[in-house]
Tab-separated table of C-alpha atoms in Angstrom:
chain	number	residue	atom	x	y	z
A	1	MET	CA	211.512	-47.346	264.617
A	2	ASP	CA	207.539	-46.910	264.990
A	3	LEU	CA	206.310	-50.495	265.579
A	4	THR	CA	202.774	-49.733	265.159
A	5	PHE	CA	200.532	-48.674	262.157
A	6	SER	CA	198.703	-45.227	262.319
A	7	GLU	CA	194.991	-45.107	262.287
A	8	GLU	CA	195.194	-43.864	258.701
A	9	GLN	CA	197.257	-46.781	257.713
A	10	ASP	CA	194.896	-49.396	259.155
A	11	GLU	CA	192.005	-47.537	257.443
A	12	LEU	CA	194.026	-47.768	254.169
A	13	ARG	CA	194.383	-51.527	254.809
A	14	LYS	CA	190.627	-51.946	255.242
A	15	VAL	CA	189.817	-49.807	252.010
A	16	VAL	CA	192.285	-51.803	250.026
A	17	ARG	CA	191.096	-55.281	251.393
A	18	SER	CA	187.437	-54.430	250.611
A	19	PHE	CA	188.242	-53.145	247.167
A	20	LEU	CA	190.046	-56.391	246.445
A	21	ALA	CA	187.436	-58.556	247.969
A	22	ARG	CA	185.073	-57.193	245.301
A	23	HIS	CA	187.457	-56.942	242.354
A	24	ALA	CA	190.120	-59.661	242.783
A	25	THR	CA	188.070	-62.664	243.847
A	26	GLU	CA	189.359	-66.267	243.178
A	27	ALA	CA	187.196	-66.342	240.032
A	28	ASP	CA	188.751	-62.957	238.946
A	29	VAL	CA	192.177	-64.412	239.444
A	30	ARG	CA	191.541	-67.507	237.540
A	31	ARG	CA	189.988	-65.641	234.505
A	32	LEU	CA	192.833	-63.194	234.290
A	33	ALA	CA	195.293	-65.711	234.671
A	34	ALA	CA	193.970	-67.436	231.621
A	35	ASP	CA	193.633	-64.124	229.715
A	36	PRO	CA	196.805	-63.121	227.467
A	37	SER	CA	196.728	-59.537	228.865
A	38	GLY	CA	196.656	-60.638	232.442
A	39	TYR	CA	194.576	-57.753	233.963
A	40	ASP	CA	191.303	-55.865	233.628
A	41	PRO	CA	191.611	-52.427	232.404
A	42	ALA	CA	188.304	-51.508	234.043
A	43	VAL	CA	189.659	-52.571	237.475
A	44	TRP	CA	192.990	-50.925	236.762
A	45	ARG	CA	191.375	-47.536	236.036
A	46	ARG	CA	189.254	-47.771	239.302
A	47	MET	CA	192.437	-48.613	241.364
A	48	ALA	CA	193.761	-45.109	240.224
A	49	THR	CA	190.615	-43.177	240.295
A	50	GLU	CA	188.670	-44.509	243.310
A	51	ILE	CA	191.535	-45.270	245.886
A	52	GLY	CA	194.690	-43.713	244.000
A	53	LEU	CA	196.846	-46.879	244.433
A	54	GLN	CA	199.035	-46.109	241.406
A	55	GLY	CA	200.205	-42.668	242.725
A	56	LEU	CA	200.087	-43.372	246.318
A	57	ALA	CA	203.844	-42.861	246.916
A	58	VAL	CA	204.266	-40.586	243.945
A	59	PRO	CA	204.951	-36.948	245.262
A	60	GLU	CA	202.204	-34.602	244.727
A	61	LYS	CA	204.074	-32.296	242.368
A	62	TYR	CA	203.872	-35.222	239.764
A	63	GLY	CA	200.329	-36.023	240.276
A	64	GLY	CA	200.558	-38.539	243.124
A	65	SER	CA	199.346	-38.563	246.834
A	66	GLY	CA	202.934	-38.284	248.356
A	67	PHE	CA	202.542	-41.019	250.966
A	68	GLY	CA	205.343	-43.154	252.365
A	69	TYR	CA	206.653	-46.565	251.905
A	70	VAL	CA	204.974	-48.025	254.944
A	71	ASP	CA	201.707	-46.973	253.293
A	72	LEU	CA	202.741	-48.456	249.971
A	73	GLY	CA	203.792	-51.742	251.844
A	74	VAL	CA	200.381	-52.003	253.383
A	75	VAL	CA	198.916	-51.915	249.844
A	76	PHE	CA	201.497	-54.549	248.469
A	77	GLU	CA	200.612	-56.824	251.454
A	78	GLU	CA	196.963	-56.865	250.464
A	79	THR	CA	197.571	-57.317	246.908
A	80	GLY	CA	199.654	-60.389	247.838
A	81	ARG	CA	196.957	-61.716	249.979
A	82	ALA	CA	194.428	-61.387	246.951
A	83	LEU	CA	196.838	-62.435	244.196
A	84	LEU	CA	196.036	-59.312	242.462
A	85	CYS	CA	196.252	-59.856	238.511
A	86	ALA	CA	197.266	-56.352	237.452
A	87	PRO	CA	200.547	-54.585	236.490
A	88	TYR	CA	200.800	-53.104	239.847
A	89	PHE	CA	204.292	-54.329	240.808
A	90	ALA	CA	205.801	-53.573	237.458
A	91	THR	CA	204.249	-50.069	237.285
A	92	VAL	CA	204.581	-48.879	240.912
A	93	ALA	CA	207.421	-50.847	242.439
A	94	LEU	CA	209.744	-50.781	239.527
A	95	ALA	CA	209.076	-48.165	236.802
A	96	ALA	CA	207.923	-45.301	239.078
A	97	GLU	CA	210.684	-45.982	241.558
A	98	THR	CA	213.203	-45.965	238.761
A	99	LEU	CA	212.040	-42.648	237.593
A	100	LEU	CA	211.876	-41.255	241.160
A	101	HIS	CA	215.604	-42.237	241.644
A	102	CYS	CA	217.027	-41.341	238.208
A	103	ASP	CA	218.784	-38.034	237.844
A	104	ASP	CA	216.250	-36.454	235.409
A	105	GLU	CA	213.666	-34.062	236.677
A	106	THR	CA	212.211	-33.374	233.162
A	107	ALA	CA	211.530	-37.050	232.615
A	108	ARG	CA	209.888	-37.187	236.046
A	109	GLY	CA	207.585	-34.424	235.075
A	110	ASP	CA	206.772	-36.077	231.652
A	111	LEU	CA	206.298	-39.639	232.694
A	112	LEU	CA	205.002	-40.035	236.479
A	113	PRO	CA	201.762	-38.112	235.930
A	114	GLY	CA	200.651	-40.759	233.619
A	115	ILE	CA	201.666	-43.531	236.105
A	116	ALA	CA	200.029	-41.768	238.905
A	117	SER	CA	196.622	-41.233	237.050
A	118	GLY	CA	196.598	-45.027	235.879
A	119	GLU	CA	196.937	-43.933	232.347
A	120	THR	CA	200.298	-45.485	231.889
A	121	VAL	CA	201.161	-49.035	232.414
A	122	ALA	CA	204.987	-49.018	232.769
A	123	THR	CA	207.717	-51.547	233.450
A	124	LEU	CA	211.521	-51.848	233.963
A	125	ALA	CA	213.440	-53.970	231.494
A	126	LEU	CA	216.648	-54.748	233.434
A	127	THR	CA	217.546	-58.461	232.971
A	128	ASP	CA	219.103	-59.865	229.956
A	129	GLU	CA	218.977	-63.390	228.633
A	130	ASN	CA	221.660	-64.395	231.214
A	131	GLY	CA	218.906	-63.701	233.933
A	132	ARG	CA	221.095	-61.749	236.094
A	133	TRP	CA	219.968	-58.853	238.221
A	134	ASP	CA	223.412	-57.093	238.746
A	135	GLU	CA	225.342	-54.513	236.807
A	136	ALA	CA	227.673	-57.033	235.126
A	137	GLY	CA	224.662	-58.860	233.696
A	138	ILE	CA	223.491	-56.050	231.578
A	139	ARG	CA	224.558	-56.503	227.914
A	140	LEU	CA	221.956	-54.853	225.801
A	141	THR	CA	223.665	-52.021	223.931
A	142	ALA	CA	222.642	-48.440	223.233
A	143	HIS	CA	224.474	-46.152	220.534
A	144	GLU	CA	223.936	-42.492	219.643
A	145	GLY	CA	223.485	-41.552	215.983
A	146	ALA	CA	222.215	-38.703	214.066
A	147	GLY	CA	218.659	-39.427	214.850
A	148	GLY	CA	219.245	-39.828	218.591
A	149	TRP	CA	219.831	-42.988	220.829
A	150	ARG	CA	219.082	-46.485	219.556
A	151	LEU	CA	218.848	-49.968	221.487
A	152	THR	CA	220.002	-53.191	220.227
A	153	GLY	CA	219.475	-56.522	222.043
A	154	ALA	CA	216.923	-58.339	224.138
A	155	LYS	CA	215.645	-58.322	227.529
A	156	MET	CA	214.049	-61.366	229.345
A	157	TYR	CA	211.507	-61.963	232.061
A	158	VAL	CA	210.112	-58.380	231.792
A	159	LEU	CA	206.975	-58.181	233.969
A	160	ASP	CA	204.026	-57.197	231.961
A	161	GLY	CA	206.497	-56.202	229.184
A	162	HIS	CA	203.974	-57.465	226.478
A	163	LEU	CA	201.382	-54.776	227.501
A	164	ALA	CA	203.281	-51.939	228.947
A	165	ASP	CA	202.865	-48.448	227.282
A	166	LEU	CA	206.134	-47.507	228.744
A	167	LEU	CA	209.429	-49.386	229.215
A	168	LEU	CA	212.324	-48.187	230.913
A	169	VAL	CA	215.278	-50.081	229.630
A	170	ALA	CA	218.908	-50.459	231.241
A	171	ALA	CA	221.531	-50.703	228.541
A	172	ARG	CA	225.215	-50.510	228.229
A	173	THR	CA	226.942	-47.441	226.431
A	174	SER	CA	230.589	-46.652	226.054
A	175	SER	CA	230.232	-44.641	229.416
A	176	GLY	CA	228.556	-47.595	231.561
A	177	ILE	CA	224.984	-48.490	232.288
A	178	SER	CA	222.475	-45.899	231.117
A	179	LEU	CA	218.745	-45.670	231.384
A	180	PHE	CA	216.400	-45.218	228.497
A	181	ALA	CA	212.538	-44.843	227.835
A	182	VAL	CA	210.857	-46.532	225.134
A	183	GLU	CA	207.412	-46.091	223.939
A	184	ALA	CA	205.117	-49.214	223.140
A	185	GLU	CA	204.799	-48.020	219.398
A	186	ALA	CA	208.628	-47.512	218.961
A	187	GLN	CA	209.956	-48.949	215.732
A	188	GLY	CA	211.909	-52.223	215.961
A	189	LEU	CA	210.391	-53.209	219.360
A	190	ALA	CA	209.079	-56.724	219.529
A	191	ARG	CA	207.346	-58.316	222.529
A	192	THR	CA	206.797	-61.867	223.011
A	193	PRO	CA	204.805	-63.209	226.059
A	194	LEU	CA	206.641	-65.975	228.002
A	195	PRO	CA	205.143	-69.089	229.371
A	196	THR	CA	205.360	-68.937	233.196
A	197	LEU	CA	204.784	-71.147	236.168
A	198	ASP	CA	202.770	-68.376	237.821
A	199	GLN	CA	200.119	-67.439	235.397
A	200	THR	CA	198.817	-64.664	237.722
A	201	ARG	CA	202.075	-62.543	236.745
A	202	LYS	CA	202.840	-62.107	233.104
A	203	GLN	CA	206.385	-61.879	231.865
A	204	ALA	CA	207.728	-61.164	228.331
A	205	ARG	CA	210.683	-61.232	226.110
A	206	VAL	CA	211.452	-57.834	224.501
A	207	GLU	CA	213.545	-57.402	221.515
A	208	PHE	CA	215.021	-54.018	220.281
A	209	THR	CA	216.269	-53.739	216.692
A	210	ASN	CA	217.872	-50.306	216.399
A	211	THR	CA	214.869	-49.072	218.451
A	212	PRO	CA	214.813	-45.342	219.002
A	213	ALA	CA	214.896	-44.472	222.877
A	214	ARG	CA	215.038	-41.488	225.178
A	215	LEU	CA	218.140	-41.140	227.323
A	216	LEU	CA	216.949	-40.591	230.995
A	217	GLY	CA	219.585	-38.902	233.220
A	218	PRO	CA	223.438	-38.673	232.384
A	219	GLU	CA	224.845	-41.274	230.211
A	220	GLY	CA	226.671	-43.956	232.095
A	221	ALA	CA	225.331	-42.986	235.519
A	222	ALA	CA	222.228	-45.133	235.839
A	223	TRP	CA	223.349	-48.056	238.029
A	224	PRO	CA	223.086	-46.317	241.462
A	225	ALA	CA	219.331	-45.354	240.695
A	226	LEU	CA	218.624	-48.981	239.502
A	227	GLU	CA	220.388	-50.487	242.476
A	228	ARG	CA	218.289	-48.272	244.897
A	229	THR	CA	215.112	-49.301	242.726
A	230	LEU	CA	215.909	-53.022	243.086
A	231	ALA	CA	216.235	-52.488	246.949
A	232	THR	CA	213.000	-50.886	247.149
A	233	ALA	CA	211.204	-53.444	244.908
A	234	SER	CA	212.723	-56.113	247.045
A	235	VAL	CA	211.092	-54.707	250.255
A	236	LEU	CA	207.846	-54.337	248.490
A	237	LEU	CA	207.929	-57.772	247.052
A	238	ALA	CA	208.603	-58.954	250.623
A	239	ALA	CA	205.476	-57.275	252.050
A	240	GLU	CA	203.541	-58.852	248.991
A	241	GLN	CA	204.944	-62.222	249.868
A	242	VAL	CA	203.890	-61.795	253.673
A	243	GLY	CA	200.418	-61.044	252.352
A	244	GLY	CA	200.253	-64.247	250.307
A	245	ALA	CA	201.704	-66.366	253.190
A	246	ALA	CA	199.128	-64.911	255.610
A	247	ALA	CA	196.280	-66.039	253.160
A	248	ALA	CA	197.633	-69.494	252.685
A	249	LEU	CA	197.747	-69.805	256.539
A	250	ASP	CA	194.173	-68.569	256.949
A	251	ALA	CA	193.101	-71.119	254.403
A	252	ALA	CA	195.104	-73.830	256.151
A	253	VAL	CA	193.546	-72.957	259.581
A	254	GLU	CA	190.066	-72.689	258.252
A	255	TYR	CA	190.220	-76.122	256.548
A	256	ALA	CA	191.641	-77.791	259.766
A	257	LYS	CA	188.624	-76.542	261.629
A	258	ILE	CA	186.052	-78.046	259.317
A	259	ARG	CA	187.767	-81.216	257.749
A	260	GLU	CA	186.937	-84.304	260.002
A	261	GLN	CA	188.939	-87.443	260.291
A	262	TYR	CA	188.036	-90.317	262.830
A	263	GLY	CA	185.301	-88.304	263.948
A	264	ARG	CA	187.048	-85.055	264.921
A	265	PRO	CA	188.242	-81.896	263.128
A	266	ILE	CA	191.959	-82.517	261.745
A	267	GLY	CA	192.954	-79.276	263.542
A	268	SER	CA	192.696	-81.169	266.841
A	269	PHE	CA	195.569	-83.432	265.999
A	270	GLN	CA	198.954	-82.491	267.229
A	271	GLY	CA	200.721	-82.945	263.802
A	272	ILE	CA	198.443	-80.421	262.357
A	273	LYS	CA	198.668	-77.908	265.226
A	274	HIS	CA	202.416	-77.990	265.018
A	275	LYS	CA	202.544	-77.406	261.341
A	276	CYS	CA	200.102	-74.501	261.417
A	277	ALA	CA	201.835	-73.015	264.442
A	278	ASP	CA	205.329	-73.342	262.384
A	279	MET	CA	203.519	-71.489	259.516
A	280	LEU	CA	202.628	-68.783	261.826
A	281	VAL	CA	206.278	-68.381	263.175
A	282	GLU	CA	207.400	-68.170	259.679
A	283	ILE	CA	204.972	-65.571	258.781
A	284	GLU	CA	205.665	-63.282	261.722
A	285	SER	CA	209.352	-63.563	261.292
A	286	ALA	CA	208.918	-62.646	257.576
A	287	ARG	CA	206.594	-59.843	258.483
A	288	SER	CA	209.162	-58.220	260.780
A	289	ALA	CA	211.757	-58.540	258.185
A	290	ALA	CA	209.389	-56.882	255.599
A	291	TYR	CA	208.203	-54.112	257.946
A	292	GLY	CA	211.774	-53.445	259.052
A	293	GLY	CA	212.492	-52.950	255.398
A	294	LEU	CA	209.550	-50.566	254.835
A	295	TRP	CA	210.572	-48.428	257.903
A	296	ALA	CA	214.147	-48.262	256.668
A	297	LEU	CA	212.768	-46.922	253.272
A	298	ASP	CA	210.830	-44.171	254.943
A	299	ALA	CA	213.925	-43.154	257.348
A	300	GLY	CA	216.091	-42.952	254.209
A	301	ASP	CA	219.219	-44.427	255.347
A	302	GLU	CA	220.790	-45.880	252.331
A	303	VAL	CA	223.108	-48.353	254.168
A	304	GLU	CA	220.218	-49.588	256.281
A	305	ILE	CA	218.051	-49.736	253.068
A	306	ALA	CA	220.501	-51.993	251.344
A	307	ILE	CA	220.929	-54.192	254.406
A	308	SER	CA	217.194	-54.421	255.066
A	309	ALA	CA	216.142	-55.173	251.550
A	310	ALA	CA	218.521	-58.120	251.079
A	311	LEU	CA	217.421	-59.444	254.534
A	312	ALA	CA	213.769	-59.212	253.749
A	313	GLN	CA	213.949	-60.783	250.265
A	314	ALA	CA	216.130	-63.663	251.213
A	315	PHE	CA	213.794	-64.426	254.349
A	316	CYS	CA	210.328	-63.731	252.887
A	317	SER	CA	210.887	-65.557	249.550
A	318	GLU	CA	211.601	-68.869	251.557
A	319	ALA	CA	208.894	-68.183	254.114
A	320	PHE	CA	206.226	-67.626	251.522
A	321	THR	CA	207.283	-70.824	249.485
A	322	LYS	CA	207.425	-73.012	252.878
A	323	VAL	CA	203.917	-71.824	254.126
A	324	ALA	CA	202.307	-72.185	250.675
A	325	GLY	CA	203.546	-75.753	250.456
A	326	ASP	CA	202.436	-76.540	253.910
A	327	ASN	CA	199.010	-75.189	253.280
A	328	ILE	CA	198.764	-77.775	250.404
A	329	GLN	CA	199.952	-80.355	253.003
A	330	VAL	CA	197.165	-79.458	255.466
A	331	HIS	CA	194.526	-79.690	252.685
A	332	GLY	CA	195.808	-83.103	251.704
A	333	GLY	CA	194.608	-84.484	248.420
A	334	ILE	CA	192.129	-81.604	247.545
A	335	GLY	CA	195.220	-79.273	247.917
A	336	PHE	CA	196.811	-80.779	245.029
A	337	THR	CA	193.816	-80.251	242.666
A	338	TRP	CA	193.359	-77.505	239.983
A	339	GLU	CA	190.019	-76.513	241.419
A	340	HIS	CA	191.492	-75.720	244.595
A	341	PRO	CA	193.269	-72.072	245.088
A	342	ALA	CA	196.149	-73.708	247.095
A	343	HIS	CA	198.353	-74.256	244.001
A	344	LEU	CA	197.805	-70.462	242.986
A	345	TYR	CA	199.611	-69.418	245.998
A	346	LEU	CA	202.333	-71.949	245.702
A	347	LYS	CA	203.009	-70.857	242.052
A	348	ARG	CA	203.091	-67.164	242.995
A	349	ALA	CA	205.528	-68.146	245.803
A	350	LYS	CA	207.845	-70.092	243.571
A	351	SER	CA	207.872	-67.232	241.067
A	352	SER	CA	208.338	-64.652	243.493
A	353	GLU	CA	211.137	-66.357	245.046
A	354	VAL	CA	213.420	-65.794	241.938
A	355	LEU	CA	211.631	-62.610	240.657
A	356	LEU	CA	214.411	-60.282	241.862
A	357	GLY	CA	217.167	-62.867	242.428
A	358	THR	CA	217.195	-65.993	244.443
A	359	PRO	CA	217.375	-66.191	248.219
A	360	SER	CA	221.028	-67.371	247.993
A	361	TYR	CA	221.733	-64.282	245.829
A	362	HIS	CA	220.294	-61.939	248.493
A	363	ARG	CA	222.193	-63.583	251.165
A	364	GLU	CA	225.343	-63.071	249.293
A	365	LEU	CA	224.262	-59.153	248.958
A	366	LEU	CA	223.513	-59.075	252.625
A	367	ALA	CA	226.868	-60.585	253.483
A	368	ALA	CA	228.761	-58.046	251.106
A	369	ARG	CA	226.770	-55.173	252.659
A	370	LEU	CA	227.565	-56.412	256.116
A	371	GLY	CA	231.237	-56.760	255.392
A	372	ILE	CA	231.296	-60.420	255.998
């Protein structure tokens, strides 16, 4: 395992952080959180055309740059730090990864170039109304008729499902779990935005009523690709959570330096020192778990990927929530106000904690994968 970042990766971090400092300010986050669409199409296009973020880890033959997962993790860490409001996680960590791992070369050639160029906003619709992220939880059905495949049922908690141009849908057929592509204009498709605790990351309920769909890969053989996608997404979400936690710690430390009580900065009091030190320990441990998962993804060892993904998500989810809550405690009364950004990080932390399954669910996965 390489324990350091390359010069190119350090430069990538600087470029992304600089871009987000200009286009994902606190004012931008608040504005887009209140916007029904949840993102700025102009910034989305610039992300693709100026620094190629949507196609960073997409192979060059599909219009991407062909970088690795460590590089992609650097980007997600910075988007988490900035609370980027954009369909980036849905498009890159979920949809693009699903296409890369499904057994359908034609579909990759047809669909990935649009994602890499920023022209296509895509998402993965996997969770049914039961909220489960496992194979048994998929209940939406697909049937084949004279006019092709049709979907019937509903998906819940679909990230950016209300605006995605392309939905990749997991459905159950007589042969098992299959994957389908549905265009935004498809007949019988209804999308309803959901109220969410974290307004910076939009979710939707998506209903299918005899909706035409394109089968991707062999019928009944989609679960291994979906399982690998969820492992990859778990690691990338962990990197994002580390970035958000680091931003919360920076805010807490900065406030502790300037806020005075009894004639001295509160950062000079032992209780605040210990709290900030504990936050740092949480973050560094989470960072190790996330980075370990990224390096496992680049190494390509499927067993190690499965273990590292469960470990990273179980630990980083709880670490982000704890650090975001401690940041509010350090800020005191002002940290509880709407005007202060601390609550934005706590809401993102709580939402992310259950986004791909709860920490306890990932600990169960980890135990099963370790044979415990």
